Amino acid sequence: MEHGLKRTLGVSDAVVVGLGAMVGAGIFAALAPAARAAGGALLAALALAAVVAYCNAHSSARLAARYPSSGGTYVYGRERLGPFWGHLAGWAFVIGKTASCAAMALTVGAYVLPGQEHAVAVAAVVALTAASYGGVQKSARLARLIVAAVLAVLAAVVVGCLGSGEADAGRLGGADWAPWGVLQGAGLLFFAFAGYARITTLGEEVRDPERTIPRAVPLALGIALLVYAAVAVATLSVLGAEGLARSAAPLADAVRAAGLPGLVPVVRVGAALAALGSLLALVLGVSRTVLAMARDGHFPRALAAVHPRRQVPHHAELAVGAVVAVLAATADLRGAIGFSSFGVLVYYAIANASAWTLGSVLKGRAVAAVGLSGCVVLACALPLASAVTGAAVLAAGALAYGIRARLRSGI
């Protein structure tokens, strides 16, 4: 007998899960490379990333209300565009977000114990996989605590920087920027916005999903945008675009430059907690997509099992945790983030294409068209190595689908 997942999450729980994925390590790590790319137009790059993220969120929320089951864009692509596109979306999400899980785990290690990043990363994966295995409601409660702590740290950074004598509004802009750099900066910053997908992939565990998901997704995205904008303004005001671009730990360097060295350890702890929150939300989302794909035979059927008592996809969670642990022990942080960004943008491109087919409502189609175009442009603007590697892995997924289809047809 195949057990279903239990609907336990309300609006606030879903918002917290999304915030746990968004207000995570991205804001601690993405500002510096984005500033290197966008220069004095960093805030413009943030605004562009937010526009694309809003379009993706709007399309995802419309689709999740129509198809409130686990799997996110894997389900939407399959139902609206056909099995191949659903498979490609699921493949992009699972592979890309598994790499993102490893990146978050390595971020924990880098802040907690520099020099032993891989060992700490593996321990973090094991601990949070166990938390996820305990049930989605327990995971949501843990995410709530992490989000509250991280928001408190970010608030301290913003208040400390803007309230210091070192803050200068003249550092917020600059003439050193180029259109392509703004696009690349937006693509890098988009990595920090992508967590709202976790809300839609948990659609089978949300109460009244037709109302809850469309409310939770834009609310989580709006809160994240306000937080990111405040942090970007605060760090720019004391470091400037050039100083921010050179920084390996921008928020820590910002509070130090603001004359608040006592906040540096707090920022380090906040970064570790943020990465843990992102990792927890990612494990939840990836395992639910694996569950949906296993139900349809794209992955081994054993991964579709749901625990009869805890009502979680326990086989999928353990499998995802094991793969992430291996990657965390061996992978390079920068490479993992670049590949993940490409996969996520492809995933949302398929979501927007799926939303386009929902009907002739002008706003819905316009938003889907802007989101689809934005995803394609930002994916192409990413560093060449990330784009080429991502395209190669997507091609491998398409080839696997073709081989499986031929075997099933007996050709």
mmCIF file of C-alpha atoms in Angstrom:
data_model
loop_
_atom_site.group_PDB
_atom_site.id
_atom_site.type_symbol
_atom_site.label_atom_id
_atom_site.label_comp_id
_atom_site.label_asym_id
_atom_site.label_seq_id
_atom_site.Cartn_x
_atom_site.Cartn_y
_atom_site.Cartn_z
ATOM 1 C CA MET A 1 0.000 0.000 0.000
ATOM 2 C CA GLU A 2 1.361 3.445 -0.954
ATOM 3 C CA HIS A 3 0.956 5.992 1.834
ATOM 4 C CA GLY A 4 0.290 9.655 1.153
ATOM 5 C CA LEU A 5 1.994 12.584 2.834
ATOM 6 C CA LYS A 6 0.223 14.329 5.711
ATOM 7 C CA ARG A 7 -0.998 17.921 5.243
ATOM 8 C CA THR A 8 0.288 19.747 8.328
ATOM 9 C CA LEU A 9 1.744 23.070 7.100
ATOM 10 C CA GLY A 10 -0.167 26.347 7.264
ATOM 11 C CA VAL A 11 0.693 29.714 5.698
ATOM 12 C CA SER A 12 3.174 30.744 8.393
ATOM 13 C CA ASP A 13 4.901 27.350 8.300
ATOM 14 C CA ALA A 14 5.212 27.491 4.512
ATOM 15 C CA VAL A 15 6.570 31.057 4.631
ATOM 16 C CA VAL A 16 9.167 30.006 7.202
ATOM 17 C CA VAL A 17 10.283 27.033 5.082
ATOM 18 C CA GLY A 18 10.687 29.361 2.092
ATOM 19 C CA LEU A 19 12.536 31.995 4.133
ATOM 20 C CA GLY A 20 14.773 29.316 5.606
ATOM 21 C CA ALA A 21 15.884 28.484 2.071
ATOM 22 C CA MET A 22 16.131 32.083 0.829
ATOM 23 C CA VAL A 23 17.478 34.064 3.786
ATOM 24 C CA GLY A 24 20.354 31.676 4.024
ATOM 25 C CA ALA A 25 23.986 31.488 3.087
ATOM 26 C CA GLY A 26 23.330 33.245 -0.226
ATOM 27 C CA ILE A 27 23.166 36.691 1.347
ATOM 28 C CA PHE A 28 26.406 36.003 3.232
ATOM 29 C CA ALA A 29 28.251 34.733 0.148
ATOM 30 C CA ALA A 30 26.627 36.070 -3.036
ATOM 31 C CA LEU A 31 27.125 39.811 -2.529
ATOM 32 C CA ALA A 32 30.875 39.809 -3.205
ATOM 33 C CA PRO A 33 30.875 37.919 -6.542
ATOM 34 C CA ALA A 34 27.813 39.895 -7.636
ATOM 35 C CA ALA A 35 29.611 43.151 -6.828
ATOM 36 C CA ARG A 36 32.614 41.948 -8.835
ATOM 37 C CA ALA A 37 30.364 41.421 -11.840
ATOM 38 C CA ALA A 38 27.971 44.387 -11.505
ATOM 39 C CA GLY A 39 30.327 46.975 -9.991
ATOM 40 C CA GLY A 40 28.534 50.191 -9.085
ATOM 41 C CA ALA A 41 25.233 48.787 -10.403
ATOM 42 C CA LEU A 42 24.914 46.109 -7.691
ATOM 43 C CA LEU A 43 21.546 47.416 -6.534
ATOM 44 C CA ALA A 44 20.305 47.362 -10.142
ATOM 45 C CA ALA A 45 21.415 43.725 -10.397
ATOM 46 C CA LEU A 46 19.540 42.959 -7.174
ATOM 47 C CA ALA A 47 16.414 44.609 -8.569
ATOM 48 C CA LEU A 48 16.673 42.599 -11.803
ATOM 49 C CA ALA A 49 17.122 39.350 -9.884
ATOM 50 C CA ALA A 50 14.074 40.252 -7.800
ATOM 51 C CA VAL A 51 11.932 40.889 -10.902
ATOM 52 C CA VAL A 52 12.827 37.497 -12.369
ATOM 53 C CA ALA A 53 12.277 35.862 -8.968
ATOM 54 C CA TYR A 54 8.840 37.504 -8.676
ATOM 55 C CA CYS A 55 7.811 36.240 -12.102
ATOM 56 C CA ASN A 56 8.978 32.747 -11.209
ATOM 57 C CA ALA A 57 7.188 32.897 -7.862
ATOM 58 C CA HIS A 58 3.948 34.097 -9.473
ATOM 59 C CA SER A 59 4.031 31.319 -12.062
ATOM 60 C CA SER A 60 4.993 28.686 -9.479
ATOM 61 C CA ALA A 61 2.185 29.743 -7.127
ATOM 62 C CA ARG A 62 -0.432 29.528 -9.913
ATOM 63 C CA LEU A 63 0.777 26.075 -10.869
ATOM 64 C CA ALA A 64 1.037 24.827 -7.271
ATOM 65 C CA ALA A 65 -2.557 25.847 -6.600
ATOM 66 C CA ARG A 66 -3.645 23.840 -9.653
ATOM 67 C CA TYR A 67 -1.411 20.819 -8.850
ATOM 68 C CA PRO A 68 -0.994 20.620 -5.043
ATOM 69 C CA SER A 69 1.224 17.537 -4.927
ATOM 70 C CA SER A 70 4.884 16.899 -4.188
ATOM 71 C CA GLY A 71 7.356 17.531 -6.978
ATOM 72 C CA GLY A 72 7.022 21.204 -7.952
ATOM 73 C CA THR A 73 7.912 21.969 -11.582
ATOM 74 C CA TYR A 74 8.524 18.284 -12.273
ATOM 75 C CA VAL A 75 4.753 17.820 -11.890
ATOM 76 C CA TYR A 76 3.859 21.084 -13.660
ATOM 77 C CA GLY A 77 6.074 20.375 -16.663
ATOM 78 C CA ARG A 78 4.746 16.837 -16.948
ATOM 79 C CA GLU A 79 1.102 17.917 -16.779
ATOM 80 C CA ARG A 80 1.312 21.049 -18.949
ATOM 81 C CA LEU A 81 4.133 20.375 -21.432
ATOM 82 C CA GLY A 82 4.549 16.608 -21.501
ATOM 83 C CA PRO A 83 6.560 13.873 -19.751
ATOM 84 C CA PHE A 84 9.917 14.865 -21.248
ATOM 85 C CA TRP A 85 9.765 18.437 -19.938
ATOM 86 C CA GLY A 86 8.629 17.232 -16.539
ATOM 87 C CA HIS A 87 11.571 14.837 -16.441
ATOM 88 C CA LEU A 88 14.005 17.572 -17.506
ATOM 89 C CA ALA A 89 12.679 19.949 -14.824
ATOM 90 C CA GLY A 90 12.940 17.281 -12.154
ATOM 91 C CA TRP A 91 16.430 16.342 -13.313
ATOM 92 C CA ALA A 92 17.577 19.984 -13.234
ATOM 93 C CA PHE A 93 16.111 20.488 -9.781
ATOM 94 C CA VAL A 94 17.447 17.312 -8.175
ATOM 95 C CA ILE A 95 20.955 17.604 -9.607
ATOM 96 C CA GLY A 96 21.225 21.373 -9.183
ATOM 97 C CA LYS A 97 19.796 21.466 -5.685
ATOM 98 C CA THR A 98 21.817 18.469 -4.557
ATOM 99 C CA ALA A 99 24.875 20.516 -5.514
ATOM 100 C CA SER A 100 23.367 23.446 -3.629
ATOM 101 C CA CYS A 101 22.935 21.245 -0.544
ATOM 102 C CA ALA A 102 26.638 20.458 -0.686
ATOM 103 C CA ALA A 103 27.440 24.166 -1.076
ATOM 104 C CA MET A 104 25.376 25.058 1.995
ATOM 105 C CA ALA A 105 27.017 22.307 4.031
ATOM 106 C CA LEU A 106 30.472 23.526 2.994
ATOM 107 C CA THR A 107 29.489 27.070 3.961
ATOM 108 C CA VAL A 108 28.661 25.807 7.450
ATOM 109 C CA GLY A 109 32.088 24.195 7.636
ATOM 110 C CA ALA A 110 33.882 27.318 6.390
ATOM 111 C CA TYR A 111 32.355 29.488 9.118
ATOM 112 C CA VAL A 112 32.364 26.982 11.989
ATOM 113 C CA LEU A 113 35.809 25.437 11.589
ATOM 114 C CA PRO A 114 37.996 26.842 8.787
ATOM 115 C CA GLY A 115 40.446 24.228 7.581
ATOM 116 C CA GLN A 116 38.077 21.360 8.429
ATOM 117 C CA GLU A 117 35.216 22.426 6.182
ATOM 118 C CA HIS A 118 34.546 19.011 4.689
ATOM 119 C CA ALA A 119 34.313 17.162 8.022
ATOM 120 C CA VAL A 120 31.941 19.729 9.494
ATOM 121 C CA ALA A 121 29.913 19.742 6.282
ATOM 122 C CA VAL A 122 29.351 15.988 6.418
ATOM 123 C CA ALA A 123 28.321 16.198 10.081
ATOM 124 C CA ALA A 124 25.834 18.957 9.238
ATOM 125 C CA VAL A 125 24.294 16.865 6.444
ATOM 126 C CA VAL A 126 23.874 13.855 8.739
ATOM 127 C CA ALA A 127 22.282 15.951 11.494
ATOM 128 C CA LEU A 128 19.807 17.758 9.249
ATOM 129 C CA THR A 129 18.871 14.613 7.330
ATOM 130 C CA ALA A 130 17.946 13.116 10.709
ATOM 131 C CA ALA A 131 15.845 16.217 11.479
ATOM 132 C CA SER A 132 14.071 15.940 8.120
ATOM 133 C CA TYR A 133 13.485 12.217 8.705
ATOM 134 C CA GLY A 134 11.667 13.092 11.930
ATOM 135 C CA GLY A 135 8.814 14.744 10.024
ATOM 136 C CA VAL A 136 8.121 17.918 8.070
ATOM 137 C CA GLN A 137 6.339 19.603 11.002
ATOM 138 C CA LYS A 138 9.427 19.179 13.206
ATOM 139 C CA SER A 139 11.565 20.452 10.339
ATOM 140 C CA ALA A 140 9.347 23.540 9.990
ATOM 141 C CA ARG A 141 9.680 24.278 13.715
ATOM 142 C CA LEU A 142 13.459 24.018 13.481
ATOM 143 C CA ALA A 143 13.433 26.256 10.395
ATOM 144 C CA ARG A 144 11.392 28.844 12.336
ATOM 145 C CA LEU A 145 14.071 29.046 15.056
ATOM 146 C CA ILE A 146 16.889 29.319 12.513
ATOM 147 C CA VAL A 147 15.122 32.033 10.497
ATOM 148 C CA ALA A 148 14.478 34.096 13.637
ATOM 149 C CA ALA A 149 18.151 33.907 14.657
ATOM 150 C CA VAL A 150 19.436 34.781 11.172
ATOM 151 C CA LEU A 151 17.068 37.749 10.796
ATOM 152 C CA ALA A 152 18.259 39.052 14.170
ATOM 153 C CA VAL A 153 21.907 38.849 13.022
ATOM 154 C CA LEU A 154 21.143 40.569 9.706
ATOM 155 C CA ALA A 155 19.230 43.301 11.541
ATOM 156 C CA ALA A 156 22.264 43.888 13.758
ATOM 157 C CA VAL A 157 24.477 44.171 10.654
ATOM 158 C CA VAL A 158 22.147 46.681 8.990
ATOM 159 C CA VAL A 159 21.660 48.836 12.087
ATOM 160 C CA GLY A 160 25.352 48.678 12.991
ATOM 161 C CA CYS A 161 26.575 49.670 9.525
ATOM 162 C CA LEU A 162 24.012 52.365 8.758
ATOM 163 C CA GLY A 163 24.297 53.833 12.258
ATOM 164 C CA SER A 164 28.076 54.094 12.173
ATOM 165 C CA GLY A 165 30.110 57.131 11.238
ATOM 166 C CA GLU A 166 31.617 55.157 8.346
ATOM 167 C CA ALA A 167 28.362 54.906 6.387
ATOM 168 C CA ASP A 168 28.354 57.046 3.229
ATOM 169 C CA ALA A 169 25.433 57.165 0.793
ATOM 170 C CA GLY A 170 27.850 58.144 -1.960
ATOM 171 C CA ARG A 171 29.219 54.580 -2.000
ATOM 172 C CA LEU A 172 25.879 53.054 -3.061
ATOM 173 C CA GLY A 173 26.442 53.629 -6.788
ATOM 174 C CA GLY A 174 29.291 54.219 -9.173
ATOM 175 C CA ALA A 175 30.245 54.595 -12.814
ATOM 176 C CA ASP A 176 32.165 51.314 -13.048
ATOM 177 C CA TRP A 177 29.584 48.939 -14.517
ATOM 178 C CA ALA A 178 28.515 47.337 -17.787
ATOM 179 C CA PRO A 179 25.180 45.845 -18.950
ATOM 180 C CA TRP A 180 26.626 42.310 -19.212
ATOM 181 C CA GLY A 181 28.058 42.655 -15.709
ATOM 182 C CA VAL A 182 24.633 43.616 -14.370
ATOM 183 C CA LEU A 183 23.126 40.491 -15.967
ATOM 184 C CA GLN A 184 25.835 38.266 -14.513
ATOM 185 C CA GLY A 185 25.453 39.916 -11.110
ATOM 186 C CA ALA A 186 21.701 39.321 -11.254
ATOM 187 C CA GLY A 187 22.291 35.679 -12.145
ATOM 188 C CA LEU A 188 24.570 35.246 -9.146
ATOM 189 C CA LEU A 189 22.173 37.052 -6.802
ATOM 190 C CA PHE A 190 19.280 34.928 -8.076
ATOM 191 C CA PHE A 191 20.919 32.027 -6.241
ATOM 192 C CA ALA A 192 19.869 33.707 -2.988
ATOM 193 C CA PHE A 193 16.215 34.096 -4.092
ATOM 194 C CA ALA A 194 15.546 30.570 -5.298
ATOM 195 C CA GLY A 195 14.324 29.096 -1.993
ATOM 196 C CA TYR A 196 10.614 29.737 -2.529
ATOM 197 C CA ALA A 197 10.541 26.591 -4.662
ATOM 198 C CA ARG A 198 10.685 24.665 -1.421
ATOM 199 C CA ILE A 199 7.139 25.839 -0.674
ATOM 200 C CA THR A 200 5.765 24.455 -3.944
ATOM 201 C CA THR A 201 7.663 21.148 -3.707
ATOM 202 C CA LEU A 202 5.967 20.598 -0.317
ATOM 203 C CA GLY A 203 2.529 21.033 -1.905
ATOM 204 C CA GLU A 204 1.304 17.620 -0.736
ATOM 205 C CA GLU A 205 2.026 18.531 2.904
ATOM 206 C CA VAL A 206 0.358 21.976 2.923
ATOM 207 C CA ARG A 207 -3.139 22.495 4.321
ATOM 208 C CA ASP A 208 -5.613 24.003 1.842
ATOM 209 C CA PRO A 209 -2.883 24.348 -0.827
ATOM 210 C CA GLU A 210 -5.101 26.231 -3.313
ATOM 211 C CA ARG A 211 -5.143 29.183 -0.887
ATOM 212 C CA THR A 212 -2.024 28.624 1.205
ATOM 213 C CA ILE A 213 0.628 28.369 -1.526
ATOM 214 C CA PRO A 214 -0.386 31.476 -3.545
ATOM 215 C CA ARG A 215 -0.288 33.463 -0.285
ATOM 216 C CA ALA A 216 2.919 31.989 1.119
ATOM 217 C CA VAL A 217 5.153 32.243 -1.964
ATOM 218 C CA PRO A 218 4.921 36.019 -2.632
ATOM 219 C CA LEU A 219 4.967 36.757 1.099
ATOM 220 C CA ALA A 220 8.201 34.836 1.610
ATOM 221 C CA LEU A 221 9.736 36.426 -1.491
ATOM 222 C CA GLY A 222 8.754 39.932 -0.405
ATOM 223 C CA ILE A 223 10.280 39.529 3.046
ATOM 224 C CA ALA A 224 13.485 38.142 1.538
ATOM 225 C CA LEU A 225 13.741 41.064 -0.914
ATOM 226 C CA LEU A 226 13.394 43.641 1.865
ATOM 227 C CA VAL A 227 16.081 41.876 3.896
ATOM 228 C CA TYR A 228 18.469 41.595 0.922
ATOM 229 C CA ALA A 229 17.987 45.234 -0.080
ATOM 230 C CA ALA A 230 18.679 46.430 3.455
ATOM 231 C CA VAL A 231 21.809 44.274 3.769
ATOM 232 C CA ALA A 232 23.104 45.337 0.331
ATOM 233 C CA VAL A 233 22.643 49.039 1.140
ATOM 234 C CA ALA A 234 24.300 48.617 4.558
ATOM 235 C CA THR A 235 27.358 46.789 3.249
ATOM 236 C CA LEU A 236 27.782 49.100 0.266
ATOM 237 C CA SER A 237 27.549 52.155 2.504
ATOM 238 C CA VAL A 238 30.689 51.165 4.432
ATOM 239 C CA LEU A 239 32.672 49.100 1.904
ATOM 240 C CA GLY A 240 31.647 50.513 -1.460
ATOM 241 C CA ALA A 241 31.349 48.320 -4.562
ATOM 242 C CA GLU A 242 35.106 47.809 -4.896
ATOM 243 C CA GLY A 243 35.625 46.883 -1.252
ATOM 244 C CA LEU A 244 32.645 44.558 -1.346
ATOM 245 C CA ALA A 245 33.954 42.874 -4.504
ATOM 246 C CA ARG A 246 37.312 42.149 -2.837
ATOM 247 C CA SER A 247 35.792 40.704 0.338
ATOM 248 C CA ALA A 248 35.755 36.988 1.116
ATOM 249 C CA ALA A 249 33.310 37.501 4.013
ATOM 250 C CA PRO A 250 31.448 40.720 3.134
ATOM 251 C CA LEU A 251 29.138 40.998 6.131
ATOM 252 C CA ALA A 252 31.931 40.334 8.603
ATOM 253 C CA ASP A 253 34.163 42.843 6.826
ATOM 254 C CA ALA A 254 31.331 45.389 6.775
ATOM 255 C CA VAL A 255 30.788 45.356 10.543
ATOM 256 C CA ARG A 256 34.550 45.482 11.072
ATOM 257 C CA ALA A 257 34.817 48.503 8.764
ATOM 258 C CA ALA A 258 31.925 50.112 10.644
ATOM 259 C CA GLY A 259 34.023 49.958 13.825
ATOM 260 C CA LEU A 260 32.125 47.034 15.378
ATOM 261 C CA PRO A 261 34.632 44.153 15.623
ATOM 262 C CA GLY A 262 32.618 42.592 18.417
ATOM 263 C CA LEU A 263 29.884 41.765 15.891
ATOM 264 C CA VAL A 264 32.221 39.681 13.715
ATOM 265 C CA PRO A 265 31.800 36.431 15.741
ATOM 266 C CA VAL A 266 28.036 37.005 15.772
ATOM 267 C CA VAL A 267 28.043 37.316 11.979
ATOM 268 C CA ARG A 268 30.037 34.088 11.690
ATOM 269 C CA VAL A 269 27.506 32.239 13.847
ATOM 270 C CA GLY A 270 24.653 33.799 11.861
ATOM 271 C CA ALA A 271 26.184 32.661 8.585
ATOM 272 C CA ALA A 272 26.500 29.103 9.884
ATOM 273 C CA LEU A 273 22.876 29.118 11.082
ATOM 274 C CA ALA A 274 21.722 30.569 7.767
ATOM 275 C CA ALA A 275 23.486 27.829 5.829
ATOM 276 C CA LEU A 276 21.971 25.207 8.131
ATOM 277 C CA GLY A 277 18.497 26.644 7.511
ATOM 278 C CA SER A 278 19.044 26.555 3.758
ATOM 279 C CA LEU A 279 20.386 23.015 3.929
ATOM 280 C CA LEU A 280 17.364 21.819 5.903
ATOM 281 C CA ALA A 281 14.896 23.376 3.443
ATOM 282 C CA LEU A 282 16.865 22.025 0.471
ATOM 283 C CA VAL A 283 16.862 18.460 1.803
ATOM 284 C CA LEU A 284 13.079 18.714 2.232
ATOM 285 C CA GLY A 285 12.545 20.017 -1.316
ATOM 286 C CA VAL A 286 14.930 17.679 -3.137
ATOM 287 C CA SER A 287 13.607 14.579 -1.382
ATOM 288 C CA ARG A 288 10.006 15.461 -2.338
ATOM 289 C CA THR A 289 10.954 15.861 -5.992
ATOM 290 C CA VAL A 290 12.781 12.517 -5.873
ATOM 291 C CA LEU A 291 9.602 11.021 -4.376
ATOM 292 C CA ALA A 292 7.467 12.374 -7.244
ATOM 293 C CA MET A 293 9.913 11.186 -9.925
ATOM 294 C CA ALA A 294 10.200 7.748 -8.314
ATOM 295 C CA ARG A 295 6.416 7.425 -8.336
ATOM 296 C CA ASP A 296 6.558 7.869 -12.119
ATOM 297 C CA GLY A 297 9.454 5.472 -12.593
ATOM 298 C CA HIS A 298 12.194 8.033 -13.374
ATOM 299 C CA PHE A 299 14.041 6.885 -10.238
ATOM 300 C CA PRO A 300 13.932 3.467 -8.494
ATOM 301 C CA ARG A 301 10.459 2.735 -7.118
ATOM 302 C CA ALA A 302 11.869 2.153 -3.628
ATOM 303 C CA LEU A 303 12.454 5.914 -3.360
ATOM 304 C CA ALA A 304 8.676 6.482 -3.520
ATOM 305 C CA ALA A 305 8.154 4.872 -0.113
ATOM 306 C CA VAL A 306 6.441 6.981 2.582
ATOM 307 C CA HIS A 307 7.002 6.118 6.235
ATOM 308 C CA PRO A 308 3.670 4.776 7.622
ATOM 309 C CA ARG A 309 4.041 6.555 10.982
ATOM 310 C CA ARG A 310 6.113 9.688 10.315
ATOM 311 C CA GLN A 311 4.504 10.143 6.872
ATOM 312 C CA VAL A 312 7.686 11.406 5.214
ATOM 313 C CA PRO A 313 9.446 10.043 2.080
ATOM 314 C CA HIS A 314 12.086 8.365 4.239
ATOM 315 C CA HIS A 315 13.885 6.402 1.511
ATOM 316 C CA ALA A 316 14.211 9.516 -0.658
ATOM 317 C CA GLU A 317 15.459 11.589 2.291
ATOM 318 C CA LEU A 318 18.099 9.022 3.212
ATOM 319 C CA ALA A 319 19.242 8.700 -0.407
ATOM 320 C CA VAL A 320 19.510 12.472 -0.862
ATOM 321 C CA GLY A 321 21.348 12.792 2.455
ATOM 322 C CA ALA A 322 23.853 10.116 1.443
ATOM 323 C CA VAL A 323 24.603 11.719 -1.933
ATOM 324 C CA VAL A 324 24.954 15.182 -0.390
ATOM 325 C CA ALA A 325 27.287 13.819 2.284
ATOM 326 C CA VAL A 326 29.573 12.379 -0.408
ATOM 327 C CA LEU A 327 29.563 15.667 -2.327
ATOM 328 C CA ALA A 328 30.199 17.650 0.856
ATOM 329 C CA ALA A 329 33.239 15.492 1.543
ATOM 330 C CA THR A 330 34.719 15.968 -1.930
ATOM 331 C CA ALA A 331 33.229 18.940 -3.823
ATOM 332 C CA ASP A 332 34.491 22.474 -4.435
ATOM 333 C CA LEU A 333 32.214 25.199 -3.036
ATOM 334 C CA ARG A 334 32.480 27.624 -5.945
ATOM 335 C CA GLY A 335 31.846 24.963 -8.572
ATOM 336 C CA ALA A 336 28.811 23.653 -6.671
ATOM 337 C CA ILE A 337 27.222 27.107 -6.499
ATOM 338 C CA GLY A 338 27.792 27.896 -10.188
ATOM 339 C CA PHE A 339 26.297 24.622 -11.366
ATOM 340 C CA SER A 340 23.348 24.954 -8.994
ATOM 341 C CA SER A 341 22.490 28.425 -10.324
ATOM 342 C CA PHE A 342 22.314 27.148 -13.905
ATOM 343 C CA GLY A 343 20.105 24.199 -12.968
ATOM 344 C CA VAL A 344 17.712 26.357 -10.948
ATOM 345 C CA LEU A 345 17.271 28.844 -13.784
ATOM 346 C CA VAL A 346 16.463 26.026 -16.225
ATOM 347 C CA TYR A 347 13.989 24.636 -13.687
ATOM 348 C CA TYR A 348 12.162 27.967 -13.460
ATOM 349 C CA ALA A 349 12.246 28.475 -17.207
ATOM 350 C CA ILE A 350 10.186 25.276 -17.517
ATOM 351 C CA ALA A 351 7.893 26.496 -14.710
ATOM 352 C CA ASN A 352 7.167 29.712 -16.601
ATOM 353 C CA ALA A 353 6.599 27.833 -19.858
ATOM 354 C CA SER A 354 4.152 25.600 -17.988
ATOM 355 C CA ALA A 355 2.343 28.593 -16.471
ATOM 356 C CA TRP A 356 1.945 30.097 -19.954
ATOM 357 C CA THR A 357 -0.390 27.209 -20.836
ATOM 358 C CA LEU A 358 -2.755 27.727 -17.884
ATOM 359 C CA GLY A 359 -5.053 30.112 -19.721
ATOM 360 C CA SER A 360 -5.450 33.374 -21.565
ATOM 361 C CA VAL A 361 -5.355 35.664 -18.496
ATOM 362 C CA LEU A 362 -3.198 38.557 -19.690
ATOM 363 C CA LYS A 363 -1.308 39.150 -16.443
ATOM 364 C CA GLY A 364 -0.485 35.480 -15.960
ATOM 365 C CA ARG A 365 0.834 35.100 -19.503
ATOM 366 C CA ALA A 366 2.796 38.354 -19.391
ATOM 367 C CA VAL A 367 4.454 37.398 -16.108
ATOM 368 C CA ALA A 368 5.264 33.921 -17.431
ATOM 369 C CA ALA A 369 6.804 35.386 -20.601
ATOM 370 C CA VAL A 370 8.988 37.824 -18.653
ATOM 371 C CA GLY A 371 10.026 35.063 -16.250
ATOM 372 C CA LEU A 372 10.916 32.643 -19.041
ATOM 373 C CA SER A 373 12.951 35.265 -20.905
ATOM 374 C CA GLY A 374 14.677 36.376 -17.714
ATOM 375 C CA CYS A 375 15.676 32.834 -16.755
ATOM 376 C CA VAL A 376 17.176 32.159 -20.189
ATOM 377 C CA VAL A 377 19.105 35.436 -20.244
ATOM 378 C CA LEU A 378 20.488 35.070 -16.712
ATOM 379 C CA ALA A 379 21.483 31.440 -17.332
ATOM 380 C CA CYS A 380 23.401 32.470 -20.451
ATOM 381 C CA ALA A 381 25.075 35.320 -18.536
ATOM 382 C CA LEU A 382 26.540 32.999 -15.887
ATOM 383 C CA PRO A 383 30.267 32.158 -16.053
ATOM 384 C CA LEU A 384 31.022 29.972 -19.078
ATOM 385 C CA ALA A 385 32.194 26.970 -17.059
ATOM 386 C CA SER A 386 28.929 26.867 -15.090
ATOM 387 C CA ALA A 387 26.799 27.139 -18.238
ATOM 388 C CA VAL A 388 28.746 24.466 -20.138
ATOM 389 C CA THR A 389 28.770 22.012 -17.220
ATOM 390 C CA GLY A 390 25.082 22.584 -16.568
ATOM 391 C CA ALA A 391 24.180 22.081 -20.220
ATOM 392 C CA ALA A 392 26.196 18.850 -20.321
ATOM 393 C CA VAL A 393 24.417 17.440 -17.269
ATOM 394 C CA LEU A 394 21.023 18.427 -18.668
ATOM 395 C CA ALA A 395 21.922 16.661 -21.907
ATOM 396 C CA ALA A 396 22.803 13.557 -19.895
ATOM 397 C CA GLY A 397 19.377 13.701 -18.252
ATOM 398 C CA ALA A 398 17.671 14.037 -21.624
ATOM 399 C CA LEU A 399 19.667 11.080 -22.943
ATOM 400 C CA ALA A 400 18.667 8.972 -19.937
ATOM 401 C CA TYR A 401 15.023 9.799 -20.615
ATOM 402 C CA GLY A 402 15.379 8.800 -24.273
ATOM 403 C CA ILE A 403 17.051 5.480 -23.417
ATOM 404 C CA ARG A 404 14.390 4.680 -20.829
ATOM 405 C CA ALA A 405 11.603 5.502 -23.311
ATOM 406 C CA ARG A 406 13.126 3.245 -25.955
ATOM 407 C CA LEU A 407 13.537 0.369 -23.498
ATOM 408 C CA ARG A 408 9.915 0.702 -22.384
ATOM 409 C CA SER A 409 8.661 0.693 -25.961
ATOM 410 C CA GLY A 410 10.750 -2.387 -26.743
ATOM 411 C CA ILE A 411 12.500 -0.745 -29.698
#
